[in-house]
Amino acid sequence: MSAPPPIGPRALMGRSARAPLLAGLAVLAVTWILLWAGQAAPELPDTAAAAETGSCVLPGPEMRVRHMDVLFEVRDEVVRDGRRNAEWALHGCIECHAVADAAGVPVGHDDPRHFCRSCHDQTAVAADCFSCHRATPETADGHTVAHHPAGRAHSGDAL
Amino acid sequence: MTDPRRTSDRPTSACPMAETDAPRPAGRSRRQALAAFAAGAAATMLAPGVVLITGAAPGAARPPGTPASPAQRWGLLIELGHCADGCARCVEACQTEHGWHAGDHGAHDPHWIRLVSATDDTHGRTLNLPLMCQHCAAPPCRDVCPTHATFRRADGIVLVDRHRCIGCRYCVMACPFSARFFTPGALTDQRPHMPRGQGTAEGCTLCVHRIDQGQIPACVEACAAAGGGAMRFGDLADPDDPIRAALAELPTARLRPDLGLGTAVHYGDL
Ligand code: SF4
Ligand code: SF4
Ligand code: SF4
């Protein structure tokens, strides 16, 4: 009996398939660079809070490359293990980098000015964190009920 | 207290102690069994003059940044006899703390904690029972979860890891206490510490974000602040924790012990 054929990405990594794959990737990379040449690299918007804090949890270039690795690691530490460290919390990123509109109200992730979208839109990578996580700093009074369309008085008949 | 969902369309239970107030359409047999248990325990009375002191910080808070410890087992003791008629401060506190709201969809709305009222028609005594996730030692919700999104933390707290939840709702069906809920629509304005979102399951977290910082759950704190003193939080695994002394001293019971789930919420005056 012969060995079962490899499946998934491993099938592409067979000795015979590797060279064409690498060549294909190289062509793609060059095409990509040519397509993007002349466009400015996306930049994180400046915010007063970030300027005031002065430094991020990691140097900027490292955060640019590794922020999702960091977030994934912190996510598992907090949710699965209960190891909380406010310094690394996602909400810390939002407190510092939130972009406000002309009226001074922080914009949500449905607005292209949101700091995550300032890069993610250009790289066509969806940031779906905000389907659950809050994308803006919380209001000063700490309450969100009044802003919610379903917000209502806390009464017995709503239990 | 004028919700039309409340009682009219519910099947009349053969048990003397019928649950009349559950906002979710739990199965008839489940409701009957819960009620049967409550009926059996209804005769136990708290000794007059015994008042619980609540609101104390847990005895052995973990240093910040350390993982949840299997040496701990967080739980609650709720003295139903101290729950004032019409009081819903625990529910309000949970809503404010976690940002959930009951909308117009009845049983399909989230109720991380809700008040179940049950009346024994033989003598008319009514219980006002706060019901939340019981943080089972052997949780059926965890057993049925196909993605390990539902898990039991080292210290016994049962949580949904929404990053892994695929929204299959198995856990919602599996929980005998109807303590799991599904978020069908998009949400905004979540609390920063409590991400919630479309297509994921949720339920009482035992205020894990507060426990990890050495604080007591929001419902327990609100109950104590209101002078009710019905709720006590503590480490069930610590023989020196005041909750253990209270459990040894008071007649308490847990819901559905026949299921052998090892629930962490103990009720007095049930
Ligand atoms: S009460 Fe329900 S949701 Fe909570 S741990 Fe038990 S089975 Fe799971
Ligand atoms: S809804 Fe989510 S948490 Fe519940 S069983 Fe399905 S995957 Fe697990
Ligand atoms: S422990 Fe926290 S999440 Fe659970 S019912 Fe109380 S306030 Fe709500």
CSV table of C-alpha atoms and ligand atoms in Angstrom, one decimal:
chain,number,residue,atom,x,y,z
A,1,MET,CA,0.0,0.0,0.0
A,2,SER,CA,1.2,3.4,-0.8
A,3,ALA,CA,1.2,6.3,1.7
A,4,PRO,CA,-2.0,8.4,1.6
A,5,PRO,CA,-1.5,11.6,-0.4
A,6,PRO,CA,-0.8,14.7,1.7
A,7,ILE,CA,-3.7,17.1,2.1
A,8,GLY,CA,-4.0,20.8,2.7
A,9,PRO,CA,-1.0,23.2,2.5
A,10,ARG,CA,1.4,20.3,3.1
A,11,ALA,CA,0.5,19.0,-0.4
A,12,LEU,CA,2.1,22.2,-1.8
A,13,MET,CA,5.2,21.7,0.3
A,14,GLY,CA,6.3,18.4,-1.4
A,15,ARG,CA,9.8,18.5,-2.8
A,16,SER,CA,8.6,18.7,-6.4
A,17,ALA,CA,6.0,21.4,-5.7
A,18,ARG,CA,8.1,23.7,-3.6
A,19,ALA,CA,10.1,25.4,-6.4
A,20,PRO,CA,7.1,26.5,-8.4
A,21,LEU,CA,5.4,27.7,-5.2
A,22,LEU,CA,8.3,29.9,-4.2
A,23,ALA,CA,8.6,31.3,-7.7
A,24,GLY,CA,4.9,32.1,-7.7
A,25,LEU,CA,5.2,33.8,-4.3
A,26,ALA,CA,8.1,35.9,-5.6
A,27,VAL,CA,6.1,37.0,-8.6
A,28,LEU,CA,3.2,38.0,-6.3
A,29,ALA,CA,5.5,39.9,-4.0
A,30,VAL,CA,7.0,41.9,-6.9
A,31,THR,CA,3.5,42.6,-8.3
A,32,TRP,CA,2.4,43.8,-4.9
A,33,ILE,CA,5.3,46.1,-4.5
A,34,LEU,CA,4.8,47.6,-7.9
A,35,LEU,CA,1.1,48.1,-7.3
A,36,TRP,CA,1.8,49.9,-4.0
A,37,ALA,CA,4.8,51.9,-5.2
A,38,GLY,CA,4.0,55.6,-5.0
A,39,GLN,CA,1.4,55.2,-2.2
A,40,ALA,CA,2.3,56.4,1.2
A,41,ALA,CA,2.7,53.7,3.8
A,42,PRO,CA,-0.3,53.9,6.2
A,43,GLU,CA,0.5,55.7,9.5
A,44,LEU,CA,-1.1,55.5,12.9
A,45,PRO,CA,-2.9,58.8,13.5
A,46,ASP,CA,-1.4,61.1,16.1
A,47,THR,CA,-3.5,61.6,19.2
A,48,ALA,CA,-3.0,63.8,22.2
A,49,ALA,CA,-3.3,60.9,24.6
A,50,ALA,CA,-0.6,59.0,22.8
A,51,ALA,CA,1.7,62.0,22.7
A,52,GLU,CA,1.1,62.5,26.4
A,53,THR,CA,1.9,58.9,27.2
A,54,GLY,CA,5.0,59.1,25.0
A,55,SER,CA,5.7,55.4,24.7
A,56,CYS,CA,3.9,52.3,23.7
A,57,VAL,CA,4.1,48.8,25.4
A,58,LEU,CA,6.6,47.9,22.6
A,59,PRO,CA,8.6,50.1,20.2
A,60,GLY,CA,6.4,51.3,17.2
A,61,PRO,CA,8.0,49.3,14.5
A,62,GLU,CA,7.7,46.1,16.6
A,63,MET,CA,4.0,46.9,17.3
A,64,ARG,CA,3.4,47.4,13.6
A,65,VAL,CA,4.6,43.9,12.9
A,66,ARG,CA,3.6,42.0,16.0
A,67,HIS,CA,0.5,43.7,17.5
A,68,MET,CA,-1.7,40.8,16.7
A,69,ASP,CA,0.7,38.2,18.2
A,70,VAL,CA,0.7,40.4,21.4
A,71,LEU,CA,-3.1,40.6,21.4
A,72,PHE,CA,-3.5,36.9,20.9
A,73,GLU,CA,-1.1,36.1,23.7
A,74,VAL,CA,-2.7,38.6,26.1
A,75,ARG,CA,-6.2,37.3,25.1
A,76,ASP,CA,-5.4,33.7,26.2
A,77,GLU,CA,-3.6,34.8,29.4
A,78,VAL,CA,-6.6,36.9,30.5
A,79,VAL,CA,-9.6,34.9,29.3
A,80,ARG,CA,-8.3,31.3,29.8
A,81,ASP,CA,-5.8,31.8,32.7
A,82,GLY,CA,-7.2,34.8,34.5
A,83,ARG,CA,-3.8,36.7,34.4
A,84,ARG,CA,-4.8,40.3,34.0
A,85,ASN,CA,-2.3,43.0,33.4
A,86,ALA,CA,-3.9,46.4,32.6
A,87,GLU,CA,-0.8,47.6,30.8
A,88,TRP,CA,-1.4,45.1,28.0
A,89,ALA,CA,-5.2,45.4,27.8
A,90,LEU,CA,-6.7,46.0,24.4
A,91,HIS,CA,-8.6,48.8,25.9
A,92,GLY,CA,-5.4,50.6,26.7
A,93,CYS,CA,-4.7,50.8,23.0
A,94,ILE,CA,-8.1,52.4,22.5
A,95,GLU,CA,-7.7,54.9,25.3
A,96,CYS,CA,-4.5,56.1,23.8
A,97,HIS,CA,-5.1,56.0,20.0
A,98,ALA,CA,-8.8,56.8,19.7
A,99,VAL,CA,-9.4,59.4,17.0
A,100,ALA,CA,-12.0,62.1,17.6
A,101,ASP,CA,-14.2,63.7,15.0
A,102,ALA,CA,-14.7,67.4,14.6
A,103,ALA,CA,-17.0,67.6,17.5
A,104,GLY,CA,-14.5,65.8,19.7
A,105,VAL,CA,-16.4,62.5,19.9
A,106,PRO,CA,-14.3,59.4,19.4
A,107,VAL,CA,-15.2,57.6,16.2
A,108,GLY,CA,-16.2,54.0,16.1
A,109,HIS,CA,-14.8,51.2,13.9
A,110,ASP,CA,-17.5,51.9,11.4
A,111,ASP,CA,-15.7,55.1,10.6
A,112,PRO,CA,-12.6,54.9,8.3
A,113,ARG,CA,-10.8,57.3,10.6
A,114,HIS,CA,-10.7,54.8,13.4
A,115,PHE,CA,-7.0,54.1,14.2
A,116,CYS,CA,-7.2,50.4,13.4
A,117,ARG,CA,-8.8,51.1,10.0
A,118,SER,CA,-6.1,53.7,9.1
A,119,CYS,CA,-3.9,50.7,8.3
A,120,HIS,CA,-6.3,47.8,8.0
A,121,ASP,CA,-8.3,49.3,5.2
A,122,GLN,CA,-5.2,49.8,3.1
A,123,THR,CA,-4.0,46.2,3.7
A,124,ALA,CA,-7.5,44.8,3.2
A,125,VAL,CA,-7.4,43.0,6.5
A,126,ALA,CA,-10.7,43.1,8.4
A,127,ALA,CA,-10.3,43.8,12.2
A,128,ASP,CA,-13.3,42.0,13.6
A,129,CYS,CA,-12.2,42.5,17.2
A,130,PHE,CA,-14.9,45.2,17.5
A,131,SER,CA,-17.9,43.0,16.8
A,132,CYS,CA,-17.5,42.3,20.5
A,133,HIS,CA,-14.9,44.7,22.0
A,134,ARG,CA,-15.7,48.3,22.5
A,135,ALA,CA,-13.9,50.4,19.9
A,136,THR,CA,-14.0,53.7,21.7
A,137,PRO,CA,-13.1,54.9,25.2
A,138,GLU,CA,-16.0,54.7,27.6
A,139,THR,CA,-18.0,57.8,28.6
A,140,ALA,CA,-16.8,59.6,31.7
A,141,ASP,CA,-19.8,58.5,33.8
A,142,GLY,CA,-18.9,54.9,33.1
A,143,HIS,CA,-22.4,54.1,31.9
A,144,THR,CA,-23.4,52.9,28.5
A,145,VAL,CA,-27.0,52.1,29.0
A,146,ALA,CA,-28.3,55.5,27.9
A,147,HIS,CA,-26.5,55.2,24.6
A,148,HIS,CA,-27.9,51.9,23.7
A,149,PRO,CA,-30.9,51.8,21.5
A,150,ALA,CA,-32.4,49.2,23.8
A,151,GLY,CA,-31.4,51.2,26.8
A,152,ARG,CA,-34.2,51.6,29.3
A,153,ALA,CA,-34.9,52.1,32.9
A,154,HIS,CA,-33.9,49.2,35.1
A,155,SER,CA,-37.3,48.1,36.2
A,156,GLY,CA,-38.8,44.9,37.4
A,157,ASP,CA,-40.8,44.2,34.3
A,158,ALA,CA,-37.6,43.9,32.3
A,159,LEU,CA,-36.2,41.0,34.3
B,1,MET,CA,-44.2,43.7,37.6
B,2,THR,CA,-46.8,44.0,34.8
B,3,ASP,CA,-45.1,41.9,32.2
B,4,PRO,CA,-47.7,40.0,30.2
B,5,ARG,CA,-45.1,37.3,29.6
B,6,ARG,CA,-45.2,36.4,33.2
B,7,THR,CA,-47.7,33.7,34.1
B,8,SER,CA,-50.8,33.4,31.9
B,9,ASP,CA,-49.4,31.1,29.2
B,10,ARG,CA,-47.5,28.8,31.4
B,11,PRO,CA,-48.6,25.2,31.9
B,12,THR,CA,-50.0,24.6,35.4
B,13,SER,CA,-47.7,22.3,37.2
B,14,ALA,CA,-48.9,19.4,39.2
B,15,CYS,CA,-46.5,20.3,41.9
B,16,PRO,CA,-47.6,22.5,44.8
B,17,MET,CA,-44.6,24.7,44.3
B,18,ALA,CA,-44.8,25.9,40.7
B,19,GLU,CA,-42.4,28.2,39.1
B,20,THR,CA,-44.5,31.0,37.8
B,21,ASP,CA,-42.0,33.6,36.8
B,22,ALA,CA,-39.3,32.3,34.7
B,23,PRO,CA,-38.9,34.5,31.6
B,24,ARG,CA,-37.5,31.6,29.6
B,25,PRO,CA,-39.7,28.8,28.4
B,26,ALA,CA,-37.9,26.1,30.2
B,27,GLY,CA,-39.1,22.5,29.6
B,28,ARG,CA,-41.9,21.3,31.8
B,29,SER,CA,-40.1,18.5,33.3
B,30,ARG,CA,-37.2,20.7,34.3
B,31,ARG,CA,-39.4,23.2,35.9
B,32,GLN,CA,-41.3,20.5,37.8
B,33,ALA,CA,-38.2,18.9,39.1
B,34,LEU,CA,-36.8,22.2,40.3
B,35,ALA,CA,-40.1,23.0,41.9
B,36,ALA,CA,-40.3,19.6,43.5
B,37,PHE,CA,-37.0,20.1,45.1
B,38,ALA,CA,-37.9,23.5,46.3
B,39,ALA,CA,-41.1,22.1,47.8
B,40,GLY,CA,-39.2,19.5,49.8
B,41,ALA,CA,-36.9,22.1,51.2
B,42,ALA,CA,-39.5,24.8,51.8
B,43,ALA,CA,-40.0,23.8,55.4
B,44,THR,CA,-36.5,24.7,56.5
B,45,MET,CA,-36.4,28.0,58.3
B,46,LEU,CA,-33.5,30.2,59.3
B,47,ALA,CA,-33.1,30.6,63.0
B,48,PRO,CA,-34.5,34.0,64.0
B,49,GLY,CA,-32.0,36.7,64.5
B,50,VAL,CA,-29.3,35.2,62.2
B,51,VAL,CA,-28.1,37.9,60.0
B,52,LEU,CA,-25.4,37.4,57.4
B,53,ILE,CA,-22.6,39.9,57.1
B,54,THR,CA,-21.8,40.4,53.4
B,55,GLY,CA,-19.4,42.4,51.3
B,56,ALA,CA,-16.2,41.2,52.8
B,57,ALA,CA,-13.3,40.9,50.3
B,58,PRO,CA,-12.4,37.2,49.6
B,59,GLY,CA,-9.9,35.9,52.2
B,60,ALA,CA,-7.1,34.9,49.8
B,61,ALA,CA,-7.1,37.3,46.9
B,62,ARG,CA,-4.5,36.4,44.3
B,63,PRO,CA,-1.6,38.7,43.6
B,64,PRO,CA,-2.3,40.7,40.4
B,65,GLY,CA,-1.1,39.1,37.3
B,66,THR,CA,-1.0,35.5,38.6
B,67,PRO,CA,-3.2,32.8,37.0
B,68,ALA,CA,-6.4,31.5,38.5
B,69,SER,CA,-5.6,28.9,41.1
B,70,PRO,CA,-7.1,25.4,41.4
B,71,ALA,CA,-6.8,25.8,45.2
B,72,GLN,CA,-9.7,28.1,45.1
B,73,ARG,CA,-13.4,27.5,44.3
B,74,TRP,CA,-15.5,30.6,44.2
B,75,GLY,CA,-19.1,30.4,45.2
B,76,LEU,CA,-22.1,32.2,46.5
B,77,LEU,CA,-24.5,31.9,49.4
B,78,ILE,CA,-27.9,33.6,48.9
B,79,GLU,CA,-30.2,33.8,51.9
B,80,LEU,CA,-33.6,34.0,50.3
B,81,GLY,CA,-35.2,35.0,53.6
B,82,HIS,CA,-33.3,38.3,53.4
B,83,CYS,CA,-34.4,39.2,49.9
B,84,ALA,CA,-36.9,42.0,50.3
B,85,ASP,CA,-40.1,41.8,48.3
B,86,GLY,CA,-39.7,43.6,44.9
B,87,CYS,CA,-36.0,44.1,45.4
B,88,ALA,CA,-34.0,43.7,42.2
B,89,ARG,CA,-30.8,45.4,43.1
B,90,CYS,CA,-28.7,42.4,42.2
B,91,VAL,CA,-30.2,42.3,38.7
B,92,GLU,CA,-29.7,46.1,38.2
B,93,ALA,CA,-26.1,45.9,39.4
B,94,CYS,CA,-25.3,43.1,37.0
B,95,GLN,CA,-26.9,45.1,34.1
B,96,THR,CA,-24.9,48.2,34.9
B,97,GLU,CA,-21.7,46.2,35.5
B,98,HIS,CA,-21.8,44.2,32.3
B,99,GLY,CA,-24.0,46.4,30.0
B,100,TRP,CA,-26.7,43.9,29.2
B,101,HIS,CA,-30.3,44.9,28.8
B,102,ALA,CA,-33.5,43.0,28.6
B,103,GLY,CA,-35.3,44.1,25.5
B,104,ASP,CA,-38.6,43.2,23.9
B,105,HIS,CA,-37.8,39.6,23.0
B,106,GLY,CA,-38.8,37.9,26.2
B,107,ALA,CA,-37.1,34.6,26.7
B,108,HIS,CA,-34.6,35.5,24.0
B,109,ASP,CA,-33.2,38.5,25.8
B,110,PRO,CA,-30.2,38.1,28.0
B,111,HIS,CA,-30.9,37.6,31.7
B,112,TRP,CA,-27.5,36.9,33.2
B,113,ILE,CA,-29.3,37.1,36.6
B,114,ARG,CA,-33.0,37.0,36.9
B,115,LEU,CA,-35.6,36.8,39.7
B,116,VAL,CA,-37.6,33.6,39.7
B,117,SER,CA,-40.6,33.8,41.9
B,118,ALA,CA,-42.2,30.6,43.1
B,119,THR,CA,-45.3,30.3,45.2
B,120,ASP,CA,-46.4,27.3,47.2
B,121,ASP,CA,-50.2,27.2,46.9
B,122,THR,CA,-50.6,25.0,50.0
B,123,HIS,CA,-49.7,28.0,52.2
B,124,GLY,CA,-49.0,30.8,49.8
B,125,ARG,CA,-45.4,31.4,50.7
B,126,THR,CA,-43.6,33.0,47.8
B,127,LEU,CA,-39.9,32.8,47.1
B,128,ASN,CA,-38.0,35.5,45.2
B,129,LEU,CA,-35.0,33.6,44.0
B,130,PRO,CA,-32.1,35.3,42.2
B,131,LEU,CA,-30.9,32.8,39.5
B,132,MET,CA,-27.7,33.1,37.6
B,133,CYS,CA,-25.1,30.6,36.3
B,134,GLN,CA,-24.4,28.2,39.0
B,135,HIS,CA,-20.8,27.6,38.0
B,136,CYS,CA,-21.2,23.9,38.0
B,137,ALA,CA,-18.2,21.6,38.9
B,138,ALA,CA,-19.4,19.3,36.0
B,139,PRO,CA,-21.0,21.8,33.7
B,140,PRO,CA,-23.2,20.4,30.9
B,141,CYS,CA,-22.6,23.6,28.9
B,142,ARG,CA,-18.9,22.8,28.8
B,143,ASP,CA,-19.5,19.2,27.9
B,144,VAL,CA,-21.5,20.0,24.8
B,145,CYS,CA,-19.4,22.9,23.5
B,146,PRO,CA,-17.8,21.7,20.3
B,147,THR,CA,-15.0,24.3,20.2
B,148,HIS,CA,-13.9,24.4,23.9
B,149,ALA,CA,-15.2,28.0,24.0
B,150,THR,CA,-17.1,27.1,27.1
B,151,PHE,CA,-14.5,26.2,29.7
B,152,ARG,CA,-14.0,25.9,33.4
B,153,ARG,CA,-11.3,28.1,34.8
B,154,ALA,CA,-8.8,26.7,37.3
B,155,ASP,CA,-10.8,28.3,40.1
B,156,GLY,CA,-14.1,26.8,39.0
B,157,ILE,CA,-15.6,29.7,37.2
B,158,VAL,CA,-17.4,28.7,34.0
B,159,LEU,CA,-16.9,31.1,31.1
B,160,VAL,CA,-17.4,31.6,27.4
B,161,ASP,CA,-14.3,32.4,25.4
B,162,ARG,CA,-16.0,34.3,22.7
B,163,HIS,CA,-12.9,34.1,20.5
B,164,ARG,CA,-13.7,30.4,20.0
B,165,CYS,CA,-17.5,30.5,20.2
B,166,ILE,CA,-19.2,29.6,16.9
B,167,GLY,CA,-22.7,30.5,18.1
B,168,CYS,CA,-24.1,27.0,17.9
B,169,ARG,CA,-26.2,27.5,21.0
B,170,TYR,CA,-25.6,24.0,22.3
B,171,CYS,CA,-24.7,25.4,25.7
B,172,VAL,CA,-27.9,27.4,25.8
B,173,MET,CA,-29.9,24.2,25.3
B,174,ALA,CA,-27.7,22.2,27.7
B,175,CYS,CA,-27.9,24.4,30.8
B,176,PRO,CA,-30.5,23.0,33.2
B,177,PHE,CA,-31.0,26.5,34.7
B,178,SER,CA,-31.5,28.4,31.5
B,179,ALA,CA,-28.5,30.5,32.5
B,180,ARG,CA,-26.9,30.8,29.0
B,181,PHE,CA,-28.0,33.3,26.4
B,182,PHE,CA,-27.3,34.0,22.8
B,183,THR,CA,-26.6,37.4,21.2
B,184,PRO,CA,-28.4,37.5,17.9
B,185,GLY,CA,-27.7,41.1,16.8
B,186,ALA,CA,-24.9,43.6,16.6
B,187,LEU,CA,-24.1,45.4,19.8
B,188,THR,CA,-22.3,48.7,20.5
B,189,ASP,CA,-21.3,50.5,23.6
B,190,GLN,CA,-20.1,47.4,25.5
B,191,ARG,CA,-18.3,47.9,28.8
B,192,PRO,CA,-14.6,47.9,28.2
B,193,HIS,CA,-14.0,44.9,30.5
B,194,MET,CA,-17.0,42.9,29.1
B,195,PRO,CA,-16.8,42.3,25.4
B,196,ARG,CA,-20.1,41.0,24.1
B,197,GLY,CA,-21.1,40.5,20.5
B,198,GLN,CA,-23.3,39.1,17.8
B,199,GLY,CA,-23.2,35.3,17.3
B,200,THR,CA,-21.8,34.4,20.7
B,201,ALA,CA,-23.1,32.8,23.9
B,202,GLU,CA,-22.9,34.5,27.3
B,203,GLY,CA,-23.9,34.3,30.9
B,204,CYS,CA,-22.9,35.3,34.4
B,205,THR,CA,-19.1,35.4,34.7
B,206,LEU,CA,-19.2,35.5,38.5
B,207,CYS,CA,-17.7,38.9,37.8
B,208,VAL,CA,-14.4,37.3,37.0
B,209,HIS,CA,-12.8,40.7,36.2
B,210,ARG,CA,-13.5,41.9,39.7
B,211,ILE,CA,-12.4,38.7,41.4
B,212,ASP,CA,-9.1,38.8,39.6
B,213,GLN,CA,-8.6,42.2,41.2
B,214,GLY,CA,-9.6,41.0,44.7
B,215,GLN,CA,-13.1,42.5,44.5
B,216,ILE,CA,-16.4,40.9,45.2
B,217,PRO,CA,-19.1,40.4,42.4
B,218,ALA,CA,-21.2,43.5,41.6
B,219,CYS,CA,-24.5,41.8,42.6
B,220,VAL,CA,-23.1,40.9,46.0
B,221,GLU,CA,-21.8,44.4,46.6
B,222,ALA,CA,-25.0,46.0,45.5
B,223,CYS,CA,-27.0,43.7,47.8
B,224,ALA,CA,-24.8,44.6,50.8
B,225,ALA,CA,-24.9,48.3,50.0
B,226,ALA,CA,-28.7,48.2,49.9
B,227,GLY,CA,-28.6,46.7,53.4
B,228,GLY,CA,-30.2,43.5,52.2
B,229,GLY,CA,-27.3,41.3,53.2
B,230,ALA,CA,-28.8,38.3,51.4
B,231,MET,CA,-25.7,37.5,49.2
B,232,ARG,CA,-22.3,36.3,50.3
B,233,PHE,CA,-19.3,35.5,48.1
B,234,GLY,CA,-16.4,33.5,49.1
B,235,ASP,CA,-13.9,30.6,48.5
B,236,LEU,CA,-15.7,27.4,49.1
B,237,ALA,CA,-12.4,25.5,49.2
B,238,ASP,CA,-11.0,27.6,52.0
B,239,PRO,CA,-12.0,26.2,55.4
B,240,ASP,CA,-11.2,29.6,57.0
B,241,ASP,CA,-13.4,31.6,54.6
B,242,PRO,CA,-16.4,33.0,56.4
B,243,ILE,CA,-18.7,31.5,53.8
B,244,ARG,CA,-17.7,28.0,55.0
B,245,ALA,CA,-18.7,28.8,58.6
B,246,ALA,CA,-22.0,30.2,57.3
B,247,LEU,CA,-22.6,27.1,55.2
B,248,ALA,CA,-21.9,24.9,58.2
B,249,GLU,CA,-24.2,26.8,60.4
B,250,LEU,CA,-27.2,27.6,58.2
B,251,PRO,CA,-29.7,25.3,56.6
B,252,THR,CA,-28.8,25.7,52.9
B,253,ALA,CA,-29.5,23.7,49.7
B,254,ARG,CA,-28.5,23.8,46.1
B,255,LEU,CA,-30.7,23.6,43.0
B,256,ARG,CA,-31.2,20.3,41.4
B,257,PRO,CA,-28.7,18.3,43.5
B,258,ASP,CA,-30.1,15.2,41.7
B,259,LEU,CA,-28.2,16.2,38.6
B,260,GLY,CA,-24.9,15.9,40.4
B,261,LEU,CA,-23.5,19.1,38.8
B,262,GLY,CA,-21.7,20.4,41.9
B,263,THR,CA,-23.2,23.8,41.7
B,264,ALA,CA,-21.3,26.6,43.5
B,265,VAL,CA,-24.4,28.7,44.4
B,266,HIS,CA,-25.9,27.8,47.7
B,267,TYR,CA,-29.4,29.0,48.8
B,268,GLY,CA,-30.7,29.5,52.3
B,269,ASP,CA,-34.4,29.4,53.0
B,270,LEU,CA,-35.2,27.5,49.8
C,1,SF4,S1,-25.4,26.8,35.4
C,1,SF4,FE1,-25.7,26.3,33.2
C,1,SF4,S2,-24.3,27.8,32.2
C,1,SF4,FE2,-23.7,27.7,34.4
C,1,SF4,S3,-22.0,26.1,34.5
C,1,SF4,FE3,-24.0,25.1,35.0
C,1,SF4,S4,-24.7,24.3,33.0
C,1,SF4,FE4,-23.1,25.8,32.5
C,2,SF4,S1,-22.7,28.6,21.5
C,2,SF4,FE1,-20.4,28.9,21.7
C,2,SF4,S2,-20.0,28.5,23.8
C,2,SF4,FE2,-22.0,27.6,23.4
C,2,SF4,S3,-21.7,25.5,22.9
C,2,SF4,FE3,-21.7,26.7,20.9
C,2,SF4,S4,-19.5,27.2,20.6
C,2,SF4,FE4,-19.7,26.6,22.7
C,3,SF4,S1,-21.7,37.5,39.7
C,3,SF4,FE1,-21.5,39.3,38.3
C,3,SF4,S2,-22.1,38.5,36.4
C,3,SF4,FE2,-22.8,37.0,37.9
C,3,SF4,S3,-24.9,37.7,38.4
C,3,SF4,FE3,-23.6,38.7,39.9
C,3,SF4,S4,-23.2,40.7,38.9
C,3,SF4,FE4,-23.9,39.4,37.3
